[in-house]
Short mmCIF file of C-alpha atoms in Angstrom, two decimals:
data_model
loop_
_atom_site.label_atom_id
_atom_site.label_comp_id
_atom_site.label_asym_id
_atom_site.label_seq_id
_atom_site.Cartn_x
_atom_site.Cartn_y
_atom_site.Cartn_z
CA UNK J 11 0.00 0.00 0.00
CA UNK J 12 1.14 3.56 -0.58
CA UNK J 13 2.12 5.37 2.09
CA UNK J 14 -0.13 8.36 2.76
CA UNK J 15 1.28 12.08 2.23
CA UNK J 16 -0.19 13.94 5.36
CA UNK J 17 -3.14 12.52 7.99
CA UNK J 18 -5.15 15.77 9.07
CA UNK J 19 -6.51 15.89 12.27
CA UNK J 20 -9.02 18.49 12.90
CA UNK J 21 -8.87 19.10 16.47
CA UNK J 22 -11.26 22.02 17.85
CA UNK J 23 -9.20 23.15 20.78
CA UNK J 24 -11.38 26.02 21.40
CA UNK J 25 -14.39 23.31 21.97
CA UNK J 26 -12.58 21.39 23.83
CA UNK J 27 -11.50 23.58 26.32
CA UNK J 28 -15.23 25.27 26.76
CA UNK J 29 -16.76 22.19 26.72
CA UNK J 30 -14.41 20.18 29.19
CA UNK J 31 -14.98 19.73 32.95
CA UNK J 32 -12.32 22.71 33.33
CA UNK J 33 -14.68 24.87 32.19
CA UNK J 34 -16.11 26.46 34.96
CA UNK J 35 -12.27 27.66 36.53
CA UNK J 36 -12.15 29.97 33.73
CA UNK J 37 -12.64 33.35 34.38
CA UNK J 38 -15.09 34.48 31.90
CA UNK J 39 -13.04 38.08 31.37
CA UNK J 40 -10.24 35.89 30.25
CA UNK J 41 -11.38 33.61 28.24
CA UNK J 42 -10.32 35.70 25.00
CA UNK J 43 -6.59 35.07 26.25
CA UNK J 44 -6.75 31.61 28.35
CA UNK J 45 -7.54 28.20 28.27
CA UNK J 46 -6.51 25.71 31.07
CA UNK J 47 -5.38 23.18 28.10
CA UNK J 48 -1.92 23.02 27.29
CA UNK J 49 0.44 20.73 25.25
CA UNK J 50 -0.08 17.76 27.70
CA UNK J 51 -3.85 17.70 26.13
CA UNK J 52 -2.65 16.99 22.26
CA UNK J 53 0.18 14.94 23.65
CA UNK J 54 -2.46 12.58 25.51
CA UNK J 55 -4.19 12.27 21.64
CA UNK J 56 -1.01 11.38 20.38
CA UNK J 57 -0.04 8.58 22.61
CA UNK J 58 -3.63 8.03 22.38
CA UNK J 59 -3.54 5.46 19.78
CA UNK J 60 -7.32 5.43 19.57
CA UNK J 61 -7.18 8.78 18.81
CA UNK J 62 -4.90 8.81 16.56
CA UNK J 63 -4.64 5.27 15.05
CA UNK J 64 -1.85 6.08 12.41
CA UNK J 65 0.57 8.23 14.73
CA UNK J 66 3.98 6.24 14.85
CA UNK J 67 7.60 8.33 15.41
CA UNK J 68 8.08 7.75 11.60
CA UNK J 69 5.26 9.94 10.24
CA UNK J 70 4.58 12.21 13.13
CA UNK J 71 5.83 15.28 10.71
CA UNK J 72 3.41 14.13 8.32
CA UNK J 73 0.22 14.63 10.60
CA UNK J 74 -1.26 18.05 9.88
CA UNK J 75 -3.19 19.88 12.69
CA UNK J 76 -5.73 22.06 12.17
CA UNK J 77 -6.96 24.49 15.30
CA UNK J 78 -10.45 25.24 15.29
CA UNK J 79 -9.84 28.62 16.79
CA UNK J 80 -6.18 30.16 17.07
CA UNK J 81 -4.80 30.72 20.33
CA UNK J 82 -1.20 32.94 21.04
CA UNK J 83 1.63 30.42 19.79
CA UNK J 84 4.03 33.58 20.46
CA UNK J 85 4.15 34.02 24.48
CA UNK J 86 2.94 32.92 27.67
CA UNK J 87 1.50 30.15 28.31
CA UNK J 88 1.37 28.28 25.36
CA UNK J 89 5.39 28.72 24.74
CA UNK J 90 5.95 25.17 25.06
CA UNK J 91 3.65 23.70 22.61
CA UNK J 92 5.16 26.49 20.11
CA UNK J 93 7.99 24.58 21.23
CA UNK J 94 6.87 21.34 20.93
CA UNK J 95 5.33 21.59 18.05
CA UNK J 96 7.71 20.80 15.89
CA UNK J 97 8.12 17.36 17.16
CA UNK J 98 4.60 16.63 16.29
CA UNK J 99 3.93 17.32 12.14
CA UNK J 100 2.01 20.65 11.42
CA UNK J 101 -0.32 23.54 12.62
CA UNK J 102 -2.42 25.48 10.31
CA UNK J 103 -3.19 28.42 12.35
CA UNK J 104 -5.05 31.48 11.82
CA UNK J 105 -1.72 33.43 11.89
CA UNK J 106 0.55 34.73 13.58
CA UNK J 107 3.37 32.08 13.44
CA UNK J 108 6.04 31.73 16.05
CA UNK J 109 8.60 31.15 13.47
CA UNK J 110 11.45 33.95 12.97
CA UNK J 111 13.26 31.87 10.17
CA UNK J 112 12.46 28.94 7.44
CA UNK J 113 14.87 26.75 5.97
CA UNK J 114 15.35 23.13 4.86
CA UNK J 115 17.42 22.79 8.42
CA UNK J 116 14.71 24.11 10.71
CA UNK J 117 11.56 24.06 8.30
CA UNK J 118 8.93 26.25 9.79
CA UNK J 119 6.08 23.87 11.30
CA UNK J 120 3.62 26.29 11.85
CA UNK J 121 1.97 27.49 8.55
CA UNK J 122 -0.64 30.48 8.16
CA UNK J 123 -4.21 29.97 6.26
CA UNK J 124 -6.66 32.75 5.28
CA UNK J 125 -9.63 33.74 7.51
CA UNK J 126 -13.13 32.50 5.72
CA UNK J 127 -14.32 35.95 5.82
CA UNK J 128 -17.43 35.28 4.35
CA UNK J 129 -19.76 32.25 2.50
CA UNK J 130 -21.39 34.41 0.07
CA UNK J 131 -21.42 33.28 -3.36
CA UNK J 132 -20.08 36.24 -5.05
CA UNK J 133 -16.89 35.53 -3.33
CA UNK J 134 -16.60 32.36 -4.20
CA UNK J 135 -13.40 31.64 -6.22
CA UNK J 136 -15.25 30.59 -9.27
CA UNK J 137 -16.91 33.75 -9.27
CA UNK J 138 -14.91 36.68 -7.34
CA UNK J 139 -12.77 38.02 -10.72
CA UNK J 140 -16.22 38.46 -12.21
CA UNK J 141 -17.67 40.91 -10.04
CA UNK J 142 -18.23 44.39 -11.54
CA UNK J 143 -16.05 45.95 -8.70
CA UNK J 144 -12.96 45.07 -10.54
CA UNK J 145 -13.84 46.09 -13.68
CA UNK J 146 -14.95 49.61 -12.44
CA UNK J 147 -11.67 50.28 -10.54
CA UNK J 148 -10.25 52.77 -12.07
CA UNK J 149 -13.86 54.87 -12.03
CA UNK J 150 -14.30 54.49 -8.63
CA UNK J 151 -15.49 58.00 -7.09
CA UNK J 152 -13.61 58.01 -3.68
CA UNK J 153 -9.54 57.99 -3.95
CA UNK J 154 -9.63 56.95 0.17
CA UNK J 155 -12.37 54.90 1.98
CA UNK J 156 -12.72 53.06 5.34
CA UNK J 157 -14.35 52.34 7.98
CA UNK J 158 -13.14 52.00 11.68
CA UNK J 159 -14.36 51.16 15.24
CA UNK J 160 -15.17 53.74 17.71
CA UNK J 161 -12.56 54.76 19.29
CA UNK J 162 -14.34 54.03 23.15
CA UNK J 163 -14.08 50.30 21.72
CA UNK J 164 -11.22 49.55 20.96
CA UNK J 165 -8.41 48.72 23.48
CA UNK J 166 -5.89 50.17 25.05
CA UNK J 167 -2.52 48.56 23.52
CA UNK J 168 -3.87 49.06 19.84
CA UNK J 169 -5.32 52.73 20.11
CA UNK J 170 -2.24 54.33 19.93
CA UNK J 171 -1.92 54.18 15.88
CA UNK J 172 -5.57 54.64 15.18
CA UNK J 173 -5.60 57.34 17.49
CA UNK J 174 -3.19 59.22 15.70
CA UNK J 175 -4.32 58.58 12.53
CA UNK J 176 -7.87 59.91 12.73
CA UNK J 177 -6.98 63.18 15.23
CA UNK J 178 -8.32 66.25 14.24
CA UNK J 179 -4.39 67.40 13.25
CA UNK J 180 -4.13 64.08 10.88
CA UNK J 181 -7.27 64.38 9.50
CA UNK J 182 -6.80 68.03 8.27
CA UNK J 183 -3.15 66.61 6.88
CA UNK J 184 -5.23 63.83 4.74
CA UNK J 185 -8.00 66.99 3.70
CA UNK J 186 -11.02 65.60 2.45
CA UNK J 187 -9.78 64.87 -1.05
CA UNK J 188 -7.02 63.84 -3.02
CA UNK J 189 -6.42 63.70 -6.49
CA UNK J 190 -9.46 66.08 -7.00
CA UNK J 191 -11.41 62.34 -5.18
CA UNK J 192 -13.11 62.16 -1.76
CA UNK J 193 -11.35 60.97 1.62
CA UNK J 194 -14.56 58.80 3.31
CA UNK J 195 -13.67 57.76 6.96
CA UNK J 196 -16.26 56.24 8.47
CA UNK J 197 -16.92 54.91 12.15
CA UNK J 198 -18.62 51.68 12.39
CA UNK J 199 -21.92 53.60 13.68
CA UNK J 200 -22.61 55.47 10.86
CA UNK J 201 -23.30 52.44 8.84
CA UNK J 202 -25.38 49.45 9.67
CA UNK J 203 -24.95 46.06 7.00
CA UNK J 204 -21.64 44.61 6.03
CA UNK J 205 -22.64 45.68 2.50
CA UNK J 206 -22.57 49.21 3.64
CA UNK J 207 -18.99 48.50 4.52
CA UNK J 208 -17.73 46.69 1.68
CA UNK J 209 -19.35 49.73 -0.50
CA UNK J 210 -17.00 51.64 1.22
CA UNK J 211 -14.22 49.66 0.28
CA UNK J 212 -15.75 48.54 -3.79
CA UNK J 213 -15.76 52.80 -4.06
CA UNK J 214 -12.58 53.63 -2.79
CA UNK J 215 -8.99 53.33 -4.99
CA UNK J 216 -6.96 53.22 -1.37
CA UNK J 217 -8.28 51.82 2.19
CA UNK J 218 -6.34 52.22 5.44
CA UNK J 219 -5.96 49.23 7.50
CA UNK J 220 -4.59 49.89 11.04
CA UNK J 221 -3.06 47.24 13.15
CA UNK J 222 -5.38 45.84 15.75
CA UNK J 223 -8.64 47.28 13.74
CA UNK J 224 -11.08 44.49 13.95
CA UNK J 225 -13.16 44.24 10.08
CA UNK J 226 -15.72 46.16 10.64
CA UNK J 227 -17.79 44.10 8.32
CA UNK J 228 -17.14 41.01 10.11
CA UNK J 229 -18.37 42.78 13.77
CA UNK J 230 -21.70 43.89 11.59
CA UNK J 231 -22.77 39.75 11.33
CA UNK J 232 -24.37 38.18 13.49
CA UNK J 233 -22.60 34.87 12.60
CA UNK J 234 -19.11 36.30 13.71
CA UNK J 235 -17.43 35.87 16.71
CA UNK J 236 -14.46 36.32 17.28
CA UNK J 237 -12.54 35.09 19.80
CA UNK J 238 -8.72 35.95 18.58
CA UNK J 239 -7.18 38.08 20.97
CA UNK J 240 -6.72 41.82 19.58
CA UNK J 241 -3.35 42.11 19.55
CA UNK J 242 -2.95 38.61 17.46
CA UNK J 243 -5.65 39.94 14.93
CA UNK J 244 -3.01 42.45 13.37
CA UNK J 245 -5.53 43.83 11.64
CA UNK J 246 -5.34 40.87 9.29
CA UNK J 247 -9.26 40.60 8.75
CA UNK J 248 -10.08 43.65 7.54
CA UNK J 249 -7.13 43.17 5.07
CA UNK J 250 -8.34 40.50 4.04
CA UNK J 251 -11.96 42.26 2.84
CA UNK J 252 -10.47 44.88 1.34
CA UNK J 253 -8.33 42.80 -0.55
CA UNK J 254 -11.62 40.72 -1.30
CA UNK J 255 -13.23 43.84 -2.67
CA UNK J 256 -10.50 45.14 -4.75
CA UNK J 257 -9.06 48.26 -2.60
CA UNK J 258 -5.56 48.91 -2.66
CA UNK J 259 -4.82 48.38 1.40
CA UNK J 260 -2.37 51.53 3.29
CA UNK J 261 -0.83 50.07 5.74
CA UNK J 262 2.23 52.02 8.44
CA UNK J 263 5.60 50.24 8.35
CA UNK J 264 8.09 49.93 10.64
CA UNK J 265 11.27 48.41 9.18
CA UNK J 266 12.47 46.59 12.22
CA UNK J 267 10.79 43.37 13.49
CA UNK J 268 10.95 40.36 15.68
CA UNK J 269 12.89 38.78 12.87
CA UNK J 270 15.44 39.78 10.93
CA UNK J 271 15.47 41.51 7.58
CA UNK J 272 11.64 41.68 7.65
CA UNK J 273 9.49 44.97 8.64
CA UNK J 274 6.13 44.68 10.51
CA UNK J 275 2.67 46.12 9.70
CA UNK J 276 2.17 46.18 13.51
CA UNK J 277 4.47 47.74 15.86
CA UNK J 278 8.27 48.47 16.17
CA UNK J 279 9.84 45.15 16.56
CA UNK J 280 6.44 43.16 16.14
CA UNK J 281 5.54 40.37 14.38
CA UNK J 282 7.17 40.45 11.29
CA UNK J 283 5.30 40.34 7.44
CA UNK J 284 5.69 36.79 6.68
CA UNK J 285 4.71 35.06 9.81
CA UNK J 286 1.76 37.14 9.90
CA UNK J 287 -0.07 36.68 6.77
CA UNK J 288 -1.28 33.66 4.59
CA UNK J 289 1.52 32.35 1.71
CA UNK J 290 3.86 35.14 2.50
CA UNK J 291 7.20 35.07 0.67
CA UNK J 292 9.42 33.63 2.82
CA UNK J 293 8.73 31.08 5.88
CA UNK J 294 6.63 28.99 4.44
CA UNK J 295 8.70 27.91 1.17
CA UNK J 296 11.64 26.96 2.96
CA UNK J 297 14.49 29.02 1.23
CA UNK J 298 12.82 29.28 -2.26
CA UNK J 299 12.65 33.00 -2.39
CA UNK J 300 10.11 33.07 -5.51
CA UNK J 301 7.42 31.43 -4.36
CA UNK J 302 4.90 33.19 -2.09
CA UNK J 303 3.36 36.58 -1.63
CA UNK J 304 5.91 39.47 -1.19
CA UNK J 305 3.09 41.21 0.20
CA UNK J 306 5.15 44.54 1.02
CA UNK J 307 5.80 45.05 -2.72
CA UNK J 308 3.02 43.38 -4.36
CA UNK J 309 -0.05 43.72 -2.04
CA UNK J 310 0.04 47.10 -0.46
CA UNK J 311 0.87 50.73 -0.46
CA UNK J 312 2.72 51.56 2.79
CA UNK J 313 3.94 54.23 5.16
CA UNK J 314 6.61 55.23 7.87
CA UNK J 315 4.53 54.85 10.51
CA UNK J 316 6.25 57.08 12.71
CA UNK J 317 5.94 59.99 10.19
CA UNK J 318 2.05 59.16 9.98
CA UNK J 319 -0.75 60.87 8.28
CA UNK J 320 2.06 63.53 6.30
CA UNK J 321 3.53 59.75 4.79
CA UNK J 322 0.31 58.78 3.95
CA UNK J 323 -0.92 61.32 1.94
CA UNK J 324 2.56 61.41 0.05
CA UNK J 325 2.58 57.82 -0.80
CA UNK J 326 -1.15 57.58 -1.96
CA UNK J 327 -0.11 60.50 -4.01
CA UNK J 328 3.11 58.85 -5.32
CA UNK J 329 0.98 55.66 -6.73
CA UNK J 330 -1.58 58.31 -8.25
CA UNK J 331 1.16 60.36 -9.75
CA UNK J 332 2.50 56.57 -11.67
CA UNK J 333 -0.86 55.34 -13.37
CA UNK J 334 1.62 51.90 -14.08
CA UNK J 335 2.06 51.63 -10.49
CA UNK J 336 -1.60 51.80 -9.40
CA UNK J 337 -2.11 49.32 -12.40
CA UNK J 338 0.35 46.90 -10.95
CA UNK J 339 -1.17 46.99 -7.50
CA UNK J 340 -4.46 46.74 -8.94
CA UNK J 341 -3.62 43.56 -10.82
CA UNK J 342 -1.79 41.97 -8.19
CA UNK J 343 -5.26 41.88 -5.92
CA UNK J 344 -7.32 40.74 -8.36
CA UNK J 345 -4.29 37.24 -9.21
CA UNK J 346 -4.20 36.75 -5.71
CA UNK J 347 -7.68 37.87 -4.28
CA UNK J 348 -8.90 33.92 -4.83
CA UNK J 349 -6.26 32.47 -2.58
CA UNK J 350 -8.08 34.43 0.65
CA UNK J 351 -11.25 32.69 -0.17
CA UNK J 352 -12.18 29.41 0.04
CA UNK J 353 -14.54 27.14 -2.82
CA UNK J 354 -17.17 25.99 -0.76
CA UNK J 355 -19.94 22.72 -1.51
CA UNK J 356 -19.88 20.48 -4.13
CA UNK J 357 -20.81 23.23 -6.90
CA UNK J 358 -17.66 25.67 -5.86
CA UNK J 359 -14.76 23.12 -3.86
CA UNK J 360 -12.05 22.16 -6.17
CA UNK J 361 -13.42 23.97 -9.06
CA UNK J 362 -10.53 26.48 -9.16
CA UNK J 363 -7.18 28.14 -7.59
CA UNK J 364 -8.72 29.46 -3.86
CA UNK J 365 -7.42 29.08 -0.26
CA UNK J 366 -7.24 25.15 0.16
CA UNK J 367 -5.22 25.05 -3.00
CA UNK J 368 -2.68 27.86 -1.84
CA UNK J 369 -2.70 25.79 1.44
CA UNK J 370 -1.45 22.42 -0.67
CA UNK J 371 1.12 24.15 -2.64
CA UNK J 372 2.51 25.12 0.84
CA UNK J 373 2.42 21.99 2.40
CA UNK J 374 4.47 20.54 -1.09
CA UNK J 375 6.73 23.14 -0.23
CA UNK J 376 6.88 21.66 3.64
CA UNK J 377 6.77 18.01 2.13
CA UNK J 378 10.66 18.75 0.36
CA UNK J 379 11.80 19.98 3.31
CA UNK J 380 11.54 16.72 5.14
#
């Protein structure tokens, strides 16, 4: 018999914890950044050989683990199953990696897959590069759109960057046009449908996304929850839908990260581009440095994020001023805008490139490295 490539185990470790008998020691203000669950749990499935029937020392790298809700592989208390993790095959987590570096020595065991944003049909691989919002890009009326959360809501450690970017003083920087095209910044209570939001974004050339800023179309349905801590969000969401709807995303920069050679879209020596984002250039192809995403170059316009809303303006204007440019940025969303969504049911799965096809290329990529 051949030998099987990868055995996935879908393993809900969000359920799991909730639904244990550990349950009730949780502190219910917490529970956003702590479960009582740690590595010892999955280890007990592995040497569980009901559980896992097929696990032997031989293919252990070859069993793929899917998370049914992301929890902080960086810090704290779940250090040691970053740790451990790479004794026990492979994690496809909502982002952000733990990995600093990638190479066929120390292969990166902890891959990043897109967000399913949202199940309508229109963004359905098959169906998302024949939407009219692509087509009408270069007549859309608004040069800058977006939408953010009140300020009273969001917290603490992510304010700081929003803050500054919507003051009065940055706000009269940006002016309410550009280009001889309207600036629309929006708070989330002056709309009310996620198709208010996404018009936003469908109308707009250029659309801010902040680190930390929750989608605001995701916190308008009533089917999303989401229990991702804040900080490990990194604004990757609502980069994901704009990307989805064809606006070029602004994002601040800061060249120095936790890894080396990499800048972050998050903070001064934060998490770094490619262990932050789905198929990023980099970690997850193991020292082939053409394959993947270079998202910095490719995917969006950004900013010195100390210099702020003055940077901006000027590098908005600097695309505008290069119609080739805002072309090439253009095109780039719509090749890549069906790897962030995924072909659901029997009429859209497998039908054409989208997310769980990105996600097999990458675990070829892993496969080589073994």
């Amino acid at each position: 018999l051949r030998r099987p490539t990868f055995f996935v185990i879908p393993y809900p470790y969000w359920s799991h914890c909730l639904c244990s008998k550990t349950r009730e020691r949780i502190n219910d203000a917490s529970l956003d950044n702590q479960c009582p669950h740690s590595y010892e749990t999955i280890a007990d499935k592995i040497e569980s050989s009901s559980s896992l029937p097929h696990w032997t020392k031989e293919n252990a790298n070859r069993h793929v683990w899917i998370l049914g809700t992301e929890w902080n592989l960086l810090e704290g208390q779940h250090q040691e199953w970053s740790d451990k993790i790479r004794q026990s095959g492979v994690v496809l987590t909502q982002g952000p990696t733990p990995c600093k570096a990638s190479d066929k020595k120390n292969p990166c065991n902890v891959l990043v897959h897109p967000h399913l944003i949202t199940t309508s049909k229109k963004y359905q691989p098959r169906f998302l590069a024949y939407q009219q919002w692509w087509k009408s890009f270069n007549n859309r009326p608004n040069t800058v759109g977006g939408v953010f959360e009140p300020v009273d809501q969001i917290d603490e450690d992510r304010l700081a960057v929003r803050k500054q970017f919507l003051s009065k003083k940055s706000l009269e920087t940006i002016g309410t046009e550009i280009w001889g095209k309207p600036v629309v910044l929006k708070t989330l209570d002056q709309v009310q449908t996620r198709e208010d939001v996404v018009k936003v974004y469908r109308d707009s050339l250029f659309c801010p996304v902040l680190p930390g800023e929750e989608s605001p179309s995701s916190l308008l349905s009533s089917s999303s929850s989401s229990l991702l801590s804040k900080q490990q969000q990194l604004h990757y969401r609502q980069l994901l839908d704009v990307i989805l709807n064809g606006c070029i995303p602004v994002v601040p920069l800061w060249k120095r990260s936790r890894s080396v050679g990499v800048p972050s879209f998050v903070q001064k020596y934060g998490v770094g581009v490619p262990s932050s984002y789905p198929f990023a250039r980099g970690l997850p192809y193991f020292g082939d440095r053409e394959a993947g995403i270079d998202y910095t170059v490719d995917m969006v316009v950004s900013y010195n994020a100390t210099c702020g809303a003055p940077c901006f303006k000027s590098s908005i204007q600097r695309v505008l001023s290069n119609t080739t440019e805002l072309d090439r940025l253009h095109g780039n969303l719509e090749k890549y805008a069906k790897l962030f969504t995924y072909g659901l049911g029997e009429e859209y799965a497998y039908k054409t490139m989208d997310a769980f096809s990105g996600l097999i290329v990458t675990l070829r990529h892993y496969l080589r490295s073994l």
